[in-house]
JSON list of C-alpha atoms in Angstrom, two decimals:
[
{"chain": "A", "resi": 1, "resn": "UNK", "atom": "CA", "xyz": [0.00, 0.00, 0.00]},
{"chain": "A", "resi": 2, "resn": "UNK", "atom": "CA", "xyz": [1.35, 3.54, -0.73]},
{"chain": "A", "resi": 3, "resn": "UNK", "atom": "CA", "xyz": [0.94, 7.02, 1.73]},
{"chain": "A", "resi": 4, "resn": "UNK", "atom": "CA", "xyz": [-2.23, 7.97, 1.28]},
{"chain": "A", "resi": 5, "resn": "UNK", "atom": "CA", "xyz": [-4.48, 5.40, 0.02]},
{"chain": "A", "resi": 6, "resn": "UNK", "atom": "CA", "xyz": [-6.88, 3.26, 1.58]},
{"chain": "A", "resi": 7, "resn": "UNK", "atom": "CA", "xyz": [-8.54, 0.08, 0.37]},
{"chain": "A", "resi": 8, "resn": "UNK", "atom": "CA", "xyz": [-11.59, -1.58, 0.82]},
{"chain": "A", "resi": 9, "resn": "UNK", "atom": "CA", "xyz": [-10.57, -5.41, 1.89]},
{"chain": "A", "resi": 10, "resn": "UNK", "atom": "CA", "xyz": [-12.45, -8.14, 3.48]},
{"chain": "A", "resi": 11, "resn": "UNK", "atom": "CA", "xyz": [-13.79, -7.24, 7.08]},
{"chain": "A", "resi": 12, "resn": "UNK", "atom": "CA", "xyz": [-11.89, -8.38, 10.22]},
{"chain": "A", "resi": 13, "resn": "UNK", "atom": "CA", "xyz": [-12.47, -8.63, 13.73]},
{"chain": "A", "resi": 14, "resn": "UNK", "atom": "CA", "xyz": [-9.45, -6.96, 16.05]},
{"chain": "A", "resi": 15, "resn": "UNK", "atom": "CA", "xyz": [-9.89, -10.10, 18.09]},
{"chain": "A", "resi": 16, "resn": "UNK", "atom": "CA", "xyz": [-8.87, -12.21, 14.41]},
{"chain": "A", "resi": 17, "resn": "UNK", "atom": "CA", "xyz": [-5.53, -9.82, 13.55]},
{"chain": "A", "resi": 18, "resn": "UNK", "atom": "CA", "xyz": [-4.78, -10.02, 16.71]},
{"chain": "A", "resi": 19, "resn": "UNK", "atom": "CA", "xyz": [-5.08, -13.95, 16.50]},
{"chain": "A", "resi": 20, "resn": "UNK", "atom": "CA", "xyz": [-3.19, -13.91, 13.23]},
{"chain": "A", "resi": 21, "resn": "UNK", "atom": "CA", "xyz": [-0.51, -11.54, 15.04]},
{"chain": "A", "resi": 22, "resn": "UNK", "atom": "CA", "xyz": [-0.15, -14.19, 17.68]},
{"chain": "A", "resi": 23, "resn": "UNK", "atom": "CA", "xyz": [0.20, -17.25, 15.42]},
{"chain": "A", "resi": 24, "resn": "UNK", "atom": "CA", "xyz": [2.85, -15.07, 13.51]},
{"chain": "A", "resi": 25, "resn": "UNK", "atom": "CA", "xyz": [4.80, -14.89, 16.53]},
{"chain": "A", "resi": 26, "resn": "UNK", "atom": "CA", "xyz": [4.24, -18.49, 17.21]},
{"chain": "A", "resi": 27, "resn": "UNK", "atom": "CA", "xyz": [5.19, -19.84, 13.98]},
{"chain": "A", "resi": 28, "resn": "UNK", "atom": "CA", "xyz": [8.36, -18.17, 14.08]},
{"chain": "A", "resi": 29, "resn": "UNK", "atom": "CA", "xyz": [9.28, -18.49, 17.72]},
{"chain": "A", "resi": 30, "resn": "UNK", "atom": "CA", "xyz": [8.78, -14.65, 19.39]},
{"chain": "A", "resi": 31, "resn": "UNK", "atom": "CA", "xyz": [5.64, -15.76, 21.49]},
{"chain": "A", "resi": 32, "resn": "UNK", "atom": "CA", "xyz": [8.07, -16.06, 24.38]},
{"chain": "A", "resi": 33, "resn": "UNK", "atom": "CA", "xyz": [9.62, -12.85, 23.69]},
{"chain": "A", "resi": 34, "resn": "UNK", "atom": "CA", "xyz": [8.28, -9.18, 24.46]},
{"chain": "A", "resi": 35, "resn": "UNK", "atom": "CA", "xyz": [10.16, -6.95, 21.70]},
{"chain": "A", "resi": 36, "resn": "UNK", "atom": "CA", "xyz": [10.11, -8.66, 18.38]},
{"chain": "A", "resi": 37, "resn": "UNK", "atom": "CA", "xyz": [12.33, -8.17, 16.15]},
{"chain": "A", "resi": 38, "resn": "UNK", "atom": "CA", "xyz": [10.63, -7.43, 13.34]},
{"chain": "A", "resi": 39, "resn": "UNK", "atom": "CA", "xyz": [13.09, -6.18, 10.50]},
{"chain": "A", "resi": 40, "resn": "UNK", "atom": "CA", "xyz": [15.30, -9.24, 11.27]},
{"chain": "A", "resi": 41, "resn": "UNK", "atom": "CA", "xyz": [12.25, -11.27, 11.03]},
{"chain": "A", "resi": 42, "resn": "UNK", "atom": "CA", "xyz": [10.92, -9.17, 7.37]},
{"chain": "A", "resi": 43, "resn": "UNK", "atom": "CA", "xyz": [14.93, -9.43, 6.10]},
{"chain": "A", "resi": 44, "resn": "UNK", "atom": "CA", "xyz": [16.81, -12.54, 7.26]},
{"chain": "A", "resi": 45, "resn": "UNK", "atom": "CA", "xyz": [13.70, -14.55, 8.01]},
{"chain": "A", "resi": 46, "resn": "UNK", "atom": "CA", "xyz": [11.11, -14.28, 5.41]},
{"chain": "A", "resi": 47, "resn": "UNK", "atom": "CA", "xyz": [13.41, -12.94, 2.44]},
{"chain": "A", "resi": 48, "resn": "UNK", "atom": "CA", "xyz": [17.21, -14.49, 3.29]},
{"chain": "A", "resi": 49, "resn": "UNK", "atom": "CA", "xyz": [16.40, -18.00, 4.93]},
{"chain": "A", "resi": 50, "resn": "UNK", "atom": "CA", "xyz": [12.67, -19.04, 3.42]},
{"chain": "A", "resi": 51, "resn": "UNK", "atom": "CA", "xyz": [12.32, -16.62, 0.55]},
{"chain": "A", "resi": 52, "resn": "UNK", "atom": "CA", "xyz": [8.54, -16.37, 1.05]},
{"chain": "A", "resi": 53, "resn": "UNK", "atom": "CA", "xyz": [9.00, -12.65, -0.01]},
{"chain": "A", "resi": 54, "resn": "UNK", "atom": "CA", "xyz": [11.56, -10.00, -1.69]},
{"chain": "A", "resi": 55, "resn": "UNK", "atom": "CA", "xyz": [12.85, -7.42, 1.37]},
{"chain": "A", "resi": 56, "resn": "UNK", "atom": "CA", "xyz": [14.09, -4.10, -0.75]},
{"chain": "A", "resi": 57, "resn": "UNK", "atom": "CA", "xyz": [15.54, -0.38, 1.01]},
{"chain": "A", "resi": 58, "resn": "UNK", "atom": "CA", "xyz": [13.76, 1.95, -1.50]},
{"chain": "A", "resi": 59, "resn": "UNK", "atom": "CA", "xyz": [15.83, 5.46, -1.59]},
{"chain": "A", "resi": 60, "resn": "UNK", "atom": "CA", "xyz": [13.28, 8.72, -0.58]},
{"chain": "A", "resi": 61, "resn": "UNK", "atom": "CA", "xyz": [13.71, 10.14, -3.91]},
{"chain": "A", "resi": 62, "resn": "UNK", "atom": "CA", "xyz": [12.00, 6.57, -5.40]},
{"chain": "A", "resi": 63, "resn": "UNK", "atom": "CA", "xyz": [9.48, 6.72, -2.57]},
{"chain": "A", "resi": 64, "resn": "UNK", "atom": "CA", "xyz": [8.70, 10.04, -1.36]},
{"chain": "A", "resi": 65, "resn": "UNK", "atom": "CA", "xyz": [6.42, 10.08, 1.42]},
{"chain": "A", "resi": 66, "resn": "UNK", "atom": "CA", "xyz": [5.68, 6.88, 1.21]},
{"chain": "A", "resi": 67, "resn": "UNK", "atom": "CA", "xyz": [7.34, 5.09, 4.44]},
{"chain": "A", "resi": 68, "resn": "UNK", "atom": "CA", "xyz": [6.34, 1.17, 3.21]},
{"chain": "A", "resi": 69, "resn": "UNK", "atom": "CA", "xyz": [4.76, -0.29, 0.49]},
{"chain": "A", "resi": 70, "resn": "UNK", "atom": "CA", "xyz": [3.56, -3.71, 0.79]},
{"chain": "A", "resi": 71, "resn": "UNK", "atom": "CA", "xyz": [3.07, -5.41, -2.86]},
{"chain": "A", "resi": 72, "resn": "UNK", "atom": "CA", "xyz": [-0.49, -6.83, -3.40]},
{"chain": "A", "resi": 73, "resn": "UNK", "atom": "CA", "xyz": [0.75, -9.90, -4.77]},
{"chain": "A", "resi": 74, "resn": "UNK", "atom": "CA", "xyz": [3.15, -10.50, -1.65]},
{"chain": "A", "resi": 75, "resn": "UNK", "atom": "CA", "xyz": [6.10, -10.51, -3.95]},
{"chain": "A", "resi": 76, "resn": "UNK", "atom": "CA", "xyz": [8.31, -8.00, -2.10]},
{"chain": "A", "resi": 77, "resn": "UNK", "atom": "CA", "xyz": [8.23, -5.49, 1.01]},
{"chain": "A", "resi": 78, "resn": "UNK", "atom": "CA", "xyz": [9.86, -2.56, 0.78]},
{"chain": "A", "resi": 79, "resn": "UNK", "atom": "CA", "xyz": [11.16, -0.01, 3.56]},
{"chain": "A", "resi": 80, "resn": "UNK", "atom": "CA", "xyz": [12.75, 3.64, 2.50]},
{"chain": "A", "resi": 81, "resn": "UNK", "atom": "CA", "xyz": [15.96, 3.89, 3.55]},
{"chain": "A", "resi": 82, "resn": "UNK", "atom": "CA", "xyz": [15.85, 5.93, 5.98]},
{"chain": "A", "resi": 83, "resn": "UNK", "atom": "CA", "xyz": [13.21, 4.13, 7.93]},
{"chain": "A", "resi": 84, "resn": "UNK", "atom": "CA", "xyz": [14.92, 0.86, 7.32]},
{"chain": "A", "resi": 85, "resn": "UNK", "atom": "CA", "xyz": [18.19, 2.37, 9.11]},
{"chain": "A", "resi": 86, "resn": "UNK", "atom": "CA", "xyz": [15.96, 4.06, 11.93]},
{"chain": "A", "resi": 87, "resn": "UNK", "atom": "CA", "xyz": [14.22, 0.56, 12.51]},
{"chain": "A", "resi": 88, "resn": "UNK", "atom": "CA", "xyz": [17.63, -1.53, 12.22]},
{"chain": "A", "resi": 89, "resn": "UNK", "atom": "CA", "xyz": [18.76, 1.01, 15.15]},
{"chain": "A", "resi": 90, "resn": "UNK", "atom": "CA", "xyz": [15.69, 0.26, 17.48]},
{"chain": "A", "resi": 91, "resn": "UNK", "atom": "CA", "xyz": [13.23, 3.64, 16.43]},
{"chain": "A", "resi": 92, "resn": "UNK", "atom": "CA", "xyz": [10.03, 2.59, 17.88]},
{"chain": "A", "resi": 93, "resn": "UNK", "atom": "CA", "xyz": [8.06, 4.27, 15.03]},
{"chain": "A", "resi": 94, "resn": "UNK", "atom": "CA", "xyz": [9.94, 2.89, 12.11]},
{"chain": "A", "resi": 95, "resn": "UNK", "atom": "CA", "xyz": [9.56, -0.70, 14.06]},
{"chain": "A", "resi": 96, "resn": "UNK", "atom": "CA", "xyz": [5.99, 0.26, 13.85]},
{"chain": "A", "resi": 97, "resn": "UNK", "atom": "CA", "xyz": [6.15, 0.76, 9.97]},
{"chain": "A", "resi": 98, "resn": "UNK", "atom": "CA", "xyz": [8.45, -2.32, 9.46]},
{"chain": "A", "resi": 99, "resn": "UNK", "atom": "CA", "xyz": [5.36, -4.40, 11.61]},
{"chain": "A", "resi": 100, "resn": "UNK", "atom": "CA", "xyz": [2.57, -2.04, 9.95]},
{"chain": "A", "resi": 101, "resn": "UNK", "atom": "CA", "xyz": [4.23, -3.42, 5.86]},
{"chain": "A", "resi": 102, "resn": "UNK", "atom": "CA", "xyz": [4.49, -7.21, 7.84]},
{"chain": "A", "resi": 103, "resn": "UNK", "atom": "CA", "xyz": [0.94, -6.54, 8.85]},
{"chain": "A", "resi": 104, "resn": "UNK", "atom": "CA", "xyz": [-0.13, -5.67, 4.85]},
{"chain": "A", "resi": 105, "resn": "UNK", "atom": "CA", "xyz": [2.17, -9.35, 3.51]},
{"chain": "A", "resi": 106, "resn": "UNK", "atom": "CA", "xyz": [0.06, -11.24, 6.22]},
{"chain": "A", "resi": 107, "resn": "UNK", "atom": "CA", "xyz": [-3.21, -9.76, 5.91]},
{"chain": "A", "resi": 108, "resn": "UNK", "atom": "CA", "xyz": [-3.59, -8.46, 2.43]},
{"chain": "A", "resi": 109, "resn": "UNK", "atom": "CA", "xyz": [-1.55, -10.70, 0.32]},
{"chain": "A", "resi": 110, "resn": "UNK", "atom": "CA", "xyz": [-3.58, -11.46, -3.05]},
{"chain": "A", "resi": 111, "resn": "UNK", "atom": "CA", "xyz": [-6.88, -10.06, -1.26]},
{"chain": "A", "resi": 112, "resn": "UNK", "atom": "CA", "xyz": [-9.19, -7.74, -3.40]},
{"chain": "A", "resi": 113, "resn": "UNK", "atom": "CA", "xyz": [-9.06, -4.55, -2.86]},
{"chain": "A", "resi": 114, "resn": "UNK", "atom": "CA", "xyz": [-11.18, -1.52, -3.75]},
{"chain": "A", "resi": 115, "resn": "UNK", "atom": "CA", "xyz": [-9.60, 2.28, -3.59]},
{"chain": "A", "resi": 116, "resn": "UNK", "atom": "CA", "xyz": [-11.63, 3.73, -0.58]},
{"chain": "A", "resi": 117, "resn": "UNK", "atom": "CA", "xyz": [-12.74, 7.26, -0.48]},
{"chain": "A", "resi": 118, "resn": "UNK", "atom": "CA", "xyz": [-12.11, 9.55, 2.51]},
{"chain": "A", "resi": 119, "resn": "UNK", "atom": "CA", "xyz": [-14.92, 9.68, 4.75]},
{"chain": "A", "resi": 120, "resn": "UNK", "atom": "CA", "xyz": [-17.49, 7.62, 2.81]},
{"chain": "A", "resi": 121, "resn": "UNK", "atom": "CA", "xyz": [-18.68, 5.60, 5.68]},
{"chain": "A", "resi": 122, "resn": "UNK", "atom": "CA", "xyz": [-15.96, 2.72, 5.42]},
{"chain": "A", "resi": 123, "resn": "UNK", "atom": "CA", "xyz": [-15.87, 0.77, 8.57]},
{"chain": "A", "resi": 124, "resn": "UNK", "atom": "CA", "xyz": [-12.19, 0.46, 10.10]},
{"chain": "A", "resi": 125, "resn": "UNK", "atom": "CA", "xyz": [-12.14, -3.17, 10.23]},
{"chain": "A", "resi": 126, "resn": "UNK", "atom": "CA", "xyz": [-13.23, -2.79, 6.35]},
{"chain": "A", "resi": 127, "resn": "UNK", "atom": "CA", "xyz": [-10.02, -0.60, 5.71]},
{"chain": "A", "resi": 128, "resn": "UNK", "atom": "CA", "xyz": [-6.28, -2.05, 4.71]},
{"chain": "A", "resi": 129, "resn": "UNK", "atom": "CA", "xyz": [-4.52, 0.54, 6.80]},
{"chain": "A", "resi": 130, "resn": "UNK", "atom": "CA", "xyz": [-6.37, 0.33, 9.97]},
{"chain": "A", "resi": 131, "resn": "UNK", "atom": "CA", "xyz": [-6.21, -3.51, 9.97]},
{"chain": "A", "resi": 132, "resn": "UNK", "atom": "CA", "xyz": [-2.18, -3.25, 9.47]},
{"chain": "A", "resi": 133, "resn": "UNK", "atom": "CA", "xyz": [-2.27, -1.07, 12.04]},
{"chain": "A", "resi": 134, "resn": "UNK", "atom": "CA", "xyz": [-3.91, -3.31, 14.41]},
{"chain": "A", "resi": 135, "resn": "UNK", "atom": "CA", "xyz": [-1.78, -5.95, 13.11]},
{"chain": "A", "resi": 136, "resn": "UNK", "atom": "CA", "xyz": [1.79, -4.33, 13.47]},
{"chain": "A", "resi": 137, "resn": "UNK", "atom": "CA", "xyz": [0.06, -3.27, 17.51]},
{"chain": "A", "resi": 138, "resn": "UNK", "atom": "CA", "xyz": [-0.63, -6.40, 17.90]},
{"chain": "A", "resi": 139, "resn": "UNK", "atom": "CA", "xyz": [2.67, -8.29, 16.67]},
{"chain": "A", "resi": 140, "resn": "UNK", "atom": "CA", "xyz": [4.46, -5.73, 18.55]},
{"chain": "A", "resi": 141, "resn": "UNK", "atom": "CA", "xyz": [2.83, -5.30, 22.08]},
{"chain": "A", "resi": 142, "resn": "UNK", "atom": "CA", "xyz": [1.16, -8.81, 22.24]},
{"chain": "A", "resi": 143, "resn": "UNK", "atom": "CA", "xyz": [-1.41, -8.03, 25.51]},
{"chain": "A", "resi": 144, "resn": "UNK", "atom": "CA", "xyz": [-0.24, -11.49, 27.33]},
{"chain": "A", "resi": 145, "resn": "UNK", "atom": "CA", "xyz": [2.82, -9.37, 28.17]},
{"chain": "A", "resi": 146, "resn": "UNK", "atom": "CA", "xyz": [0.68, -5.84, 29.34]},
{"chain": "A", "resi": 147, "resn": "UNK", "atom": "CA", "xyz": [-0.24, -5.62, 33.09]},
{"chain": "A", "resi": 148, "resn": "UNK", "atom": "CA", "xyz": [-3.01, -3.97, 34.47]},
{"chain": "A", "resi": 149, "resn": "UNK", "atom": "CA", "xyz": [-0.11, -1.29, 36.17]},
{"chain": "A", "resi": 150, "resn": "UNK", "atom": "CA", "xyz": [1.38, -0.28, 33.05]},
{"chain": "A", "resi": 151, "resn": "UNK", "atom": "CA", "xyz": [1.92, 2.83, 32.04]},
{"chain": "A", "resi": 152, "resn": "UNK", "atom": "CA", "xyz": [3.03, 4.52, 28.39]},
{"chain": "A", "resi": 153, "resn": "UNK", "atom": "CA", "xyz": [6.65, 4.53, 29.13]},
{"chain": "A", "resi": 154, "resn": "UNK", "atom": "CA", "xyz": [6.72, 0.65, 30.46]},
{"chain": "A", "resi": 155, "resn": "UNK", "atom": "CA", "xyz": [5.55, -0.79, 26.85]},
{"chain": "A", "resi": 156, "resn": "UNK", "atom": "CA", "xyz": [7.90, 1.51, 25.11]},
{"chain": "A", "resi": 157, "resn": "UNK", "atom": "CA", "xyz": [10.51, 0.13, 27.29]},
{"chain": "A", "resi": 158, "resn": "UNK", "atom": "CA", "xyz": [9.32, -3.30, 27.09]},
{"chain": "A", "resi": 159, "resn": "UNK", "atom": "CA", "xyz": [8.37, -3.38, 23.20]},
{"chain": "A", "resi": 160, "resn": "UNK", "atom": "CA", "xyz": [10.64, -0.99, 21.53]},
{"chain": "A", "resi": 161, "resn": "UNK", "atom": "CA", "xyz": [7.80, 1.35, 20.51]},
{"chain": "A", "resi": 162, "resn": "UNK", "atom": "CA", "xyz": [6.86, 4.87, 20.22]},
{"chain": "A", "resi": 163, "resn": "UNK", "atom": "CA", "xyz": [5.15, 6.77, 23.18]},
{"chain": "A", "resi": 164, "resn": "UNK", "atom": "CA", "xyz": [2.29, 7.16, 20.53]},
{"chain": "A", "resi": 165, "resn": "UNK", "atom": "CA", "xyz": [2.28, 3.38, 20.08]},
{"chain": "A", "resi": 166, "resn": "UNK", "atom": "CA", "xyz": [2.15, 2.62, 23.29]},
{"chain": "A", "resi": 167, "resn": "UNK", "atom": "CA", "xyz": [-0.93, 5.24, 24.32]},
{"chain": "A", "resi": 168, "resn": "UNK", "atom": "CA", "xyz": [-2.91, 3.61, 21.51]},
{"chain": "A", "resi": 169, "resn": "UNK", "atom": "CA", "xyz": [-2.66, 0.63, 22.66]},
{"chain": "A", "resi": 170, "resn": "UNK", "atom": "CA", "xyz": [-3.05, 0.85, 26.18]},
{"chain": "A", "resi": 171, "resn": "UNK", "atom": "CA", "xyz": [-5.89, 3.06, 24.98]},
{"chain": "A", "resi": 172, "resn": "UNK", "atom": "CA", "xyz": [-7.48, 0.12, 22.59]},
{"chain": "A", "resi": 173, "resn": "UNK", "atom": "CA", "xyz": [-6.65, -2.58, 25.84]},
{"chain": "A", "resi": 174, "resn": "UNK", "atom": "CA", "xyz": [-8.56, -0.67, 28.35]},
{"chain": "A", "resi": 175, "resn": "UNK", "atom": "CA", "xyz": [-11.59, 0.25, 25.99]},
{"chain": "A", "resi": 176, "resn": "UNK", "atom": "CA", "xyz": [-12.03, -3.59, 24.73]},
{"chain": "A", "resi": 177, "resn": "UNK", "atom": "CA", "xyz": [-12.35, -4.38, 29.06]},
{"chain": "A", "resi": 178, "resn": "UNK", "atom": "CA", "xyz": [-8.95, -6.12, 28.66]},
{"chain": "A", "resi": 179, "resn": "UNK", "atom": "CA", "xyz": [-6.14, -5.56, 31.81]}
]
């Protein structure tokens, strides 16, 4: 997906990302593990060692604004270059792109999709970008390692993430009655 766009894709509970999130981690062995590490995961994982996808560093005069894009097919994921080197250093918003492009391969890989138009009464869990979103939250802050006690600063600590991250997701915990 590109900066700016939405799509129309196949509805999706939070509850089922955040069960595909979960068997993600599984599968690959991070269930045990707060902070995932995603780019290794995207780059030496899924590219290097299985080649289920392409990894590519797009420069920022190829992509622009555009942080990720995610091909529909599931061919490649690509990171701009200077997000790639933020995330390789531990940036807990470019980890959150890196998971929010992982989120797109798992989710939206060879799923129709239908340009959505700002404000015309799409449902969330009917949007691409809001489901990676909930995805790359998900992967990255999996709730069986939140406590009731936490605060902002203990997930970033805990999960590598931004502050903004963090709020969301404590946010999203304590609305759905979780801890």
């Amino acid at each position: 997906m590109s900066a700016g766009d939405d799509y129309k894709v196949p509805p999706m509970s939070w509850a089922a990302i955040g069960g595909r999130a979960e068997h993600f981690r599984r599968q690959f062995g991070l269930d045990a593990f707060p902070e995932a590490p995603v780019v290794e995961l995207i780059e030496q994982v899924l590219d290097y060692q299985l080649g289920m996808l392409r990894f590519e560093v797009g420069s920022h005069h190829e992509m622009g604004s555009a942080e990720g894009y995610t091909c529909p097919n599931g061919e490649f994921i690509m990171l701009r270059e200077d997000v790639y080197e933020k995330a390789c250093a531990g940036e807990g918003r470019a980890r959150f792109t890196a998971a929010h492009e992982l989120g797109h391969w798992a989710l939206h890989t060879n799923v129709p999709l239908a340009r959505a138009k700002r404000g015309d009464g799409t449902k969330p869990y009917c949007l691409a970008e809001p489901q990676a979103n909930q995805f790359a939250a998900q992967f990255l802050m999996p709730q069986t390692f939140i406590y009731a006690t936490d605060r902002e600063q203990d997930l970033v600590d805990r999960f590598g993430v931004s502050w903004d991250a963090a709020h969301h997701r404590l946010r999203s915990i304590r609305k759905s009655g979780g801890r």
